[in-house]
Short mmCIF file of C-alpha atoms in Angstrom, two decimals:
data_model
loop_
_atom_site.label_atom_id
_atom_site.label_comp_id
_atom_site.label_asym_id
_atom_site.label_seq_id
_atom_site.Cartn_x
_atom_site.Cartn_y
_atom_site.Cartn_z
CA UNK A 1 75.69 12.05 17.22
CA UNK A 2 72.83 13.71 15.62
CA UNK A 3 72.56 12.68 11.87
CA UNK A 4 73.26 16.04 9.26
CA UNK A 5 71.61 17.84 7.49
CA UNK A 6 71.35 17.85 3.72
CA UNK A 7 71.80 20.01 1.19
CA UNK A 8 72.21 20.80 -2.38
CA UNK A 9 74.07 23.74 -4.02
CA UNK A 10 72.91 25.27 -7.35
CA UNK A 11 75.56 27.71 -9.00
CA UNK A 12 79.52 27.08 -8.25
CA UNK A 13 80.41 30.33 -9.33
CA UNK A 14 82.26 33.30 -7.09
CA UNK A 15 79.32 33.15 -4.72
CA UNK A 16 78.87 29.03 -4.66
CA UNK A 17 82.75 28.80 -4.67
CA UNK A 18 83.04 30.77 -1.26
CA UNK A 19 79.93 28.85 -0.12
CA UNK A 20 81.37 25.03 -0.30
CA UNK A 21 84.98 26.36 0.70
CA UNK A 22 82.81 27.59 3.89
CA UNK A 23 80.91 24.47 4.21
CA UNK A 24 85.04 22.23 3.29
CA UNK A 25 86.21 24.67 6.76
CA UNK A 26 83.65 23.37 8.91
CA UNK A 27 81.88 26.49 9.13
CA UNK A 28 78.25 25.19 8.42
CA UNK A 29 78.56 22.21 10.84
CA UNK A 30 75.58 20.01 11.40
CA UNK A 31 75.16 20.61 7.15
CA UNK A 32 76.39 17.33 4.78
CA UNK A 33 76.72 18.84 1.07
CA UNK A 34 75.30 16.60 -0.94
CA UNK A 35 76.07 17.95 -4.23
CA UNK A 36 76.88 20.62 -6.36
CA UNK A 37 75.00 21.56 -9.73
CA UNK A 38 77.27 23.88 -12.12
CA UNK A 39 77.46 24.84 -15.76
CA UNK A 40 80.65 22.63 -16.42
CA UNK A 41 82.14 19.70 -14.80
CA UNK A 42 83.52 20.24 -11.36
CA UNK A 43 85.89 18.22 -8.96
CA UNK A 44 85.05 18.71 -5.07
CA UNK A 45 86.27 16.16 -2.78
CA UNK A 46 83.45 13.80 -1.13
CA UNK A 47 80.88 15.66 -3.19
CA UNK A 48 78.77 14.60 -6.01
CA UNK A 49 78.52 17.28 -8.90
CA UNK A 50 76.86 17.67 -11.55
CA UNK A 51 75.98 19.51 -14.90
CA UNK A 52 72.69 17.75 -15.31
CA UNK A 53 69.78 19.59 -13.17
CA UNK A 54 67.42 16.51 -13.31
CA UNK A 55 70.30 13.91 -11.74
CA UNK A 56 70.86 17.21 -8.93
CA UNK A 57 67.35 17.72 -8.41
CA UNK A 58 66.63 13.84 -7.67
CA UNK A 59 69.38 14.23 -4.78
CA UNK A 60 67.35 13.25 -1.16
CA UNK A 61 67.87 16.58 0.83
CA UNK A 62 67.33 19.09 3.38
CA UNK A 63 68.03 22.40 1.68
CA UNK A 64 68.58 23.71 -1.72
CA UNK A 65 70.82 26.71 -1.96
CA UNK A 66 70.43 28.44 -5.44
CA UNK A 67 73.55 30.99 -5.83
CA UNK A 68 73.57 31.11 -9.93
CA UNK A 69 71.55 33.47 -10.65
CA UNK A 70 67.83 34.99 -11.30
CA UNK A 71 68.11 32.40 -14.67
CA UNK A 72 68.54 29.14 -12.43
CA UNK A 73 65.99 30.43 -9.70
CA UNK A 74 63.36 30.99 -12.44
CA UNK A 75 64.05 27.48 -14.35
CA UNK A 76 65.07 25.56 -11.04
CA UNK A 77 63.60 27.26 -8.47
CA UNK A 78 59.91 26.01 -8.78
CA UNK A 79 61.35 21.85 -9.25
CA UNK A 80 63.46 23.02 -6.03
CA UNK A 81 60.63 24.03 -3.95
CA UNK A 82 58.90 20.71 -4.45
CA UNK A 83 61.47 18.95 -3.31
CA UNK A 84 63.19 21.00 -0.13
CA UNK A 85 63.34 24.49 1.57
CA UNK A 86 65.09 26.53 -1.37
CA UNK A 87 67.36 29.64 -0.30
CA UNK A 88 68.72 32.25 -3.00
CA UNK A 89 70.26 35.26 -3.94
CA UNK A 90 68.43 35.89 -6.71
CA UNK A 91 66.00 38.41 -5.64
CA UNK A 92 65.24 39.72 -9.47
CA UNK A 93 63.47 36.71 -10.37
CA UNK A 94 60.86 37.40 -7.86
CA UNK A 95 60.18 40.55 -10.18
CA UNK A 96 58.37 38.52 -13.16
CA UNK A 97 55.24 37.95 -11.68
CA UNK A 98 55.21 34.36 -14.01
CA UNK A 99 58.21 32.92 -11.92
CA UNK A 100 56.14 34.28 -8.17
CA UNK A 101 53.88 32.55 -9.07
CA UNK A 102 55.02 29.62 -10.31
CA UNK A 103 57.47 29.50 -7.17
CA UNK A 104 54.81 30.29 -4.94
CA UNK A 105 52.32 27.57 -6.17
CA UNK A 106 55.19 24.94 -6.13
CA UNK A 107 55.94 26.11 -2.16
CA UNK A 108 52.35 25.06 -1.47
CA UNK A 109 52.49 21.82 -3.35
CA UNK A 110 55.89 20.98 -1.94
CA UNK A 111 54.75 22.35 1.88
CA UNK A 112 58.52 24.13 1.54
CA UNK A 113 59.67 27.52 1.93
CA UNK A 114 61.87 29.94 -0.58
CA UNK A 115 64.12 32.31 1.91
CA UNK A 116 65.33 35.37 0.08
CA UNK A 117 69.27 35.89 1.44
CA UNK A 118 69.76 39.20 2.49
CA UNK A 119 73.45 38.92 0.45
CA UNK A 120 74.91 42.53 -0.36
CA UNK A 121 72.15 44.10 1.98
CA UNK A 122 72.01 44.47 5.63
CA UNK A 123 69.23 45.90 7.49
CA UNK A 124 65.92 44.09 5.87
CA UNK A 125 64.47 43.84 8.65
CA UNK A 126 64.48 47.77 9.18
CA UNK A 127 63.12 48.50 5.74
CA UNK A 128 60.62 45.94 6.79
CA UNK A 129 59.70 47.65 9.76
CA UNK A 130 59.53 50.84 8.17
CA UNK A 131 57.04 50.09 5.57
CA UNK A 132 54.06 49.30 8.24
CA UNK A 133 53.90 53.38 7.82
CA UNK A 134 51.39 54.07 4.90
CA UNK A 135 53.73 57.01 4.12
CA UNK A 136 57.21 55.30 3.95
CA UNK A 137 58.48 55.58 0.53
CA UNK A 138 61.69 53.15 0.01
CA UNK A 139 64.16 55.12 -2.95
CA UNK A 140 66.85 53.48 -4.24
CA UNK A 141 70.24 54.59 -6.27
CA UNK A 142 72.22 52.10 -7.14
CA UNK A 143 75.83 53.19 -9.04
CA UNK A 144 77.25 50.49 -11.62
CA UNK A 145 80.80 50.48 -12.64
CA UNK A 146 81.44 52.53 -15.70
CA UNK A 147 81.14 50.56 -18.83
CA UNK A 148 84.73 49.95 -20.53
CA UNK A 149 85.58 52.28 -23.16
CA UNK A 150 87.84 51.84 -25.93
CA UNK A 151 91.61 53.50 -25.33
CA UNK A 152 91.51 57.16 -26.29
CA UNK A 153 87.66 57.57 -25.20
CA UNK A 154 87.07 59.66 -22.14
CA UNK A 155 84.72 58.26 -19.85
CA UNK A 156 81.59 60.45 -19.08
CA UNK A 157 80.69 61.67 -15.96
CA UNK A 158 77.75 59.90 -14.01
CA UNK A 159 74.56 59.30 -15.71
CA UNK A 160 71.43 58.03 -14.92
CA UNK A 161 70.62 55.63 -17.17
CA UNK A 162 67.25 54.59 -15.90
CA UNK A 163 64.41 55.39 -13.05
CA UNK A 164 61.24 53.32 -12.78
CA UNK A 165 60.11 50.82 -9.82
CA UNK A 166 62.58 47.68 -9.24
CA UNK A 167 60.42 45.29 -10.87
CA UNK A 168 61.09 47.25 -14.42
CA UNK A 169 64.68 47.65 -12.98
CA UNK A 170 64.82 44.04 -12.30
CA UNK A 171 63.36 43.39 -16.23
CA UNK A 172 65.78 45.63 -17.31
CA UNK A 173 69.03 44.54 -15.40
CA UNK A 174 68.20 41.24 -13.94
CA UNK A 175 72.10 40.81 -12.67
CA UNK A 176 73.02 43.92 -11.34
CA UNK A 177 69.98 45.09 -9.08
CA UNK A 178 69.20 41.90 -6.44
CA UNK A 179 70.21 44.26 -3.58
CA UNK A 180 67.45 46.91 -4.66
CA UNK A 181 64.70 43.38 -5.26
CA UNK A 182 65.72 42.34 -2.03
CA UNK A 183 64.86 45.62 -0.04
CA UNK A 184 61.54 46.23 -2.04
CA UNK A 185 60.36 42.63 -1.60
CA UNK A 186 61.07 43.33 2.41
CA UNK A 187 59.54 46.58 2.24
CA UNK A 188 57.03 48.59 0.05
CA UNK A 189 57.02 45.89 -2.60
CA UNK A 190 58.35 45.85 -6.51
CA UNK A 191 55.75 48.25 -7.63
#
């Protein structure tokens, strides 16, 4: 029997949660988690877990999946790459051209890849293909819940509350707008 893959699990939040209850019902198979890195102490059975990023980033493995946010991807992500192929969700953090950078010189120097998960968003790969066409513009709306009002305050009707390119979006709302990162980084870009 082939030996498993390894990898290493950044965030154990809703996201990370669903991810090692995938992994616990066999549905990753050929993948060993190795362990778990998360804000506060965590029991998961057979796997090592930590709240101390150096002790989870010395872990020997395969794959890093970072699933806490554009935060962790910014202060992780570039110690991540050097070590393994990193995937994430955090799509924003690609928006500060600092972090690129820093994640894309830490790629080279680690010969390892960062894959940007498609999460809330299907159909990358069309936006991709669409923006060979110097004309394709990519335009995004994106509607957040309402903000919660105090009892007795009617809610307004919808309001835009910003337009700009993602990257200021991303600046602006680094937790709510990974779907729109996502499509401009497969597309036209942030700008």
């Amino acid at each position: 029997m082939p030996a498993a893959h390894r990898f290493g699990l950044i965030g154990c939040g809703r996201i990370g949660a669903a991810v090692v209850e995938a992994w616990q019902q066999g549905l990753a198979p050929g993948w060993q988690l190795q362990g778990v890195l998360a804000r506060s102490p965590r029991r998961i059975d057979g796997v090592a877990t930590f709240t101390d990023a150096t002790a989870f980033l010395a872990l020997d493995v395969d794959l890093i999946v970072e699933v806490a946010g554009p935060q962790a991807l910014a202060q992780l992500g570039p110690q991540a790459l050097l070590r393994a192929d990193t995937w994430t969700v955090s799509a924003t953090a690609l928006a500060d051209p600092a972090v690129f950078e820093a994640l894309w010189a830490a790629g080279a120097a680690g010969g390892h890849r960062l894959r940007v998960l498609a999460g809330a968003i299907a159909g990358l790969d069309g936006v991709a293909a669409a923006s060979v066409d110097p004309d394709a513009r990519l335009q995004l709306s994106i509607d957040l819940p309402p903000v919660a009002r105090p009892s007795g305050v009617a809610p307004e009707g919808r309001q835009v509350v910003f337009t700009g390119s993602v990257r200021q979006a991303a600046a602006r709302f680094p937790t709510k707008v990974n779907v729109a990162a996502a499509a401009a980084l497969a597309g036209p870009g942030l700008d």
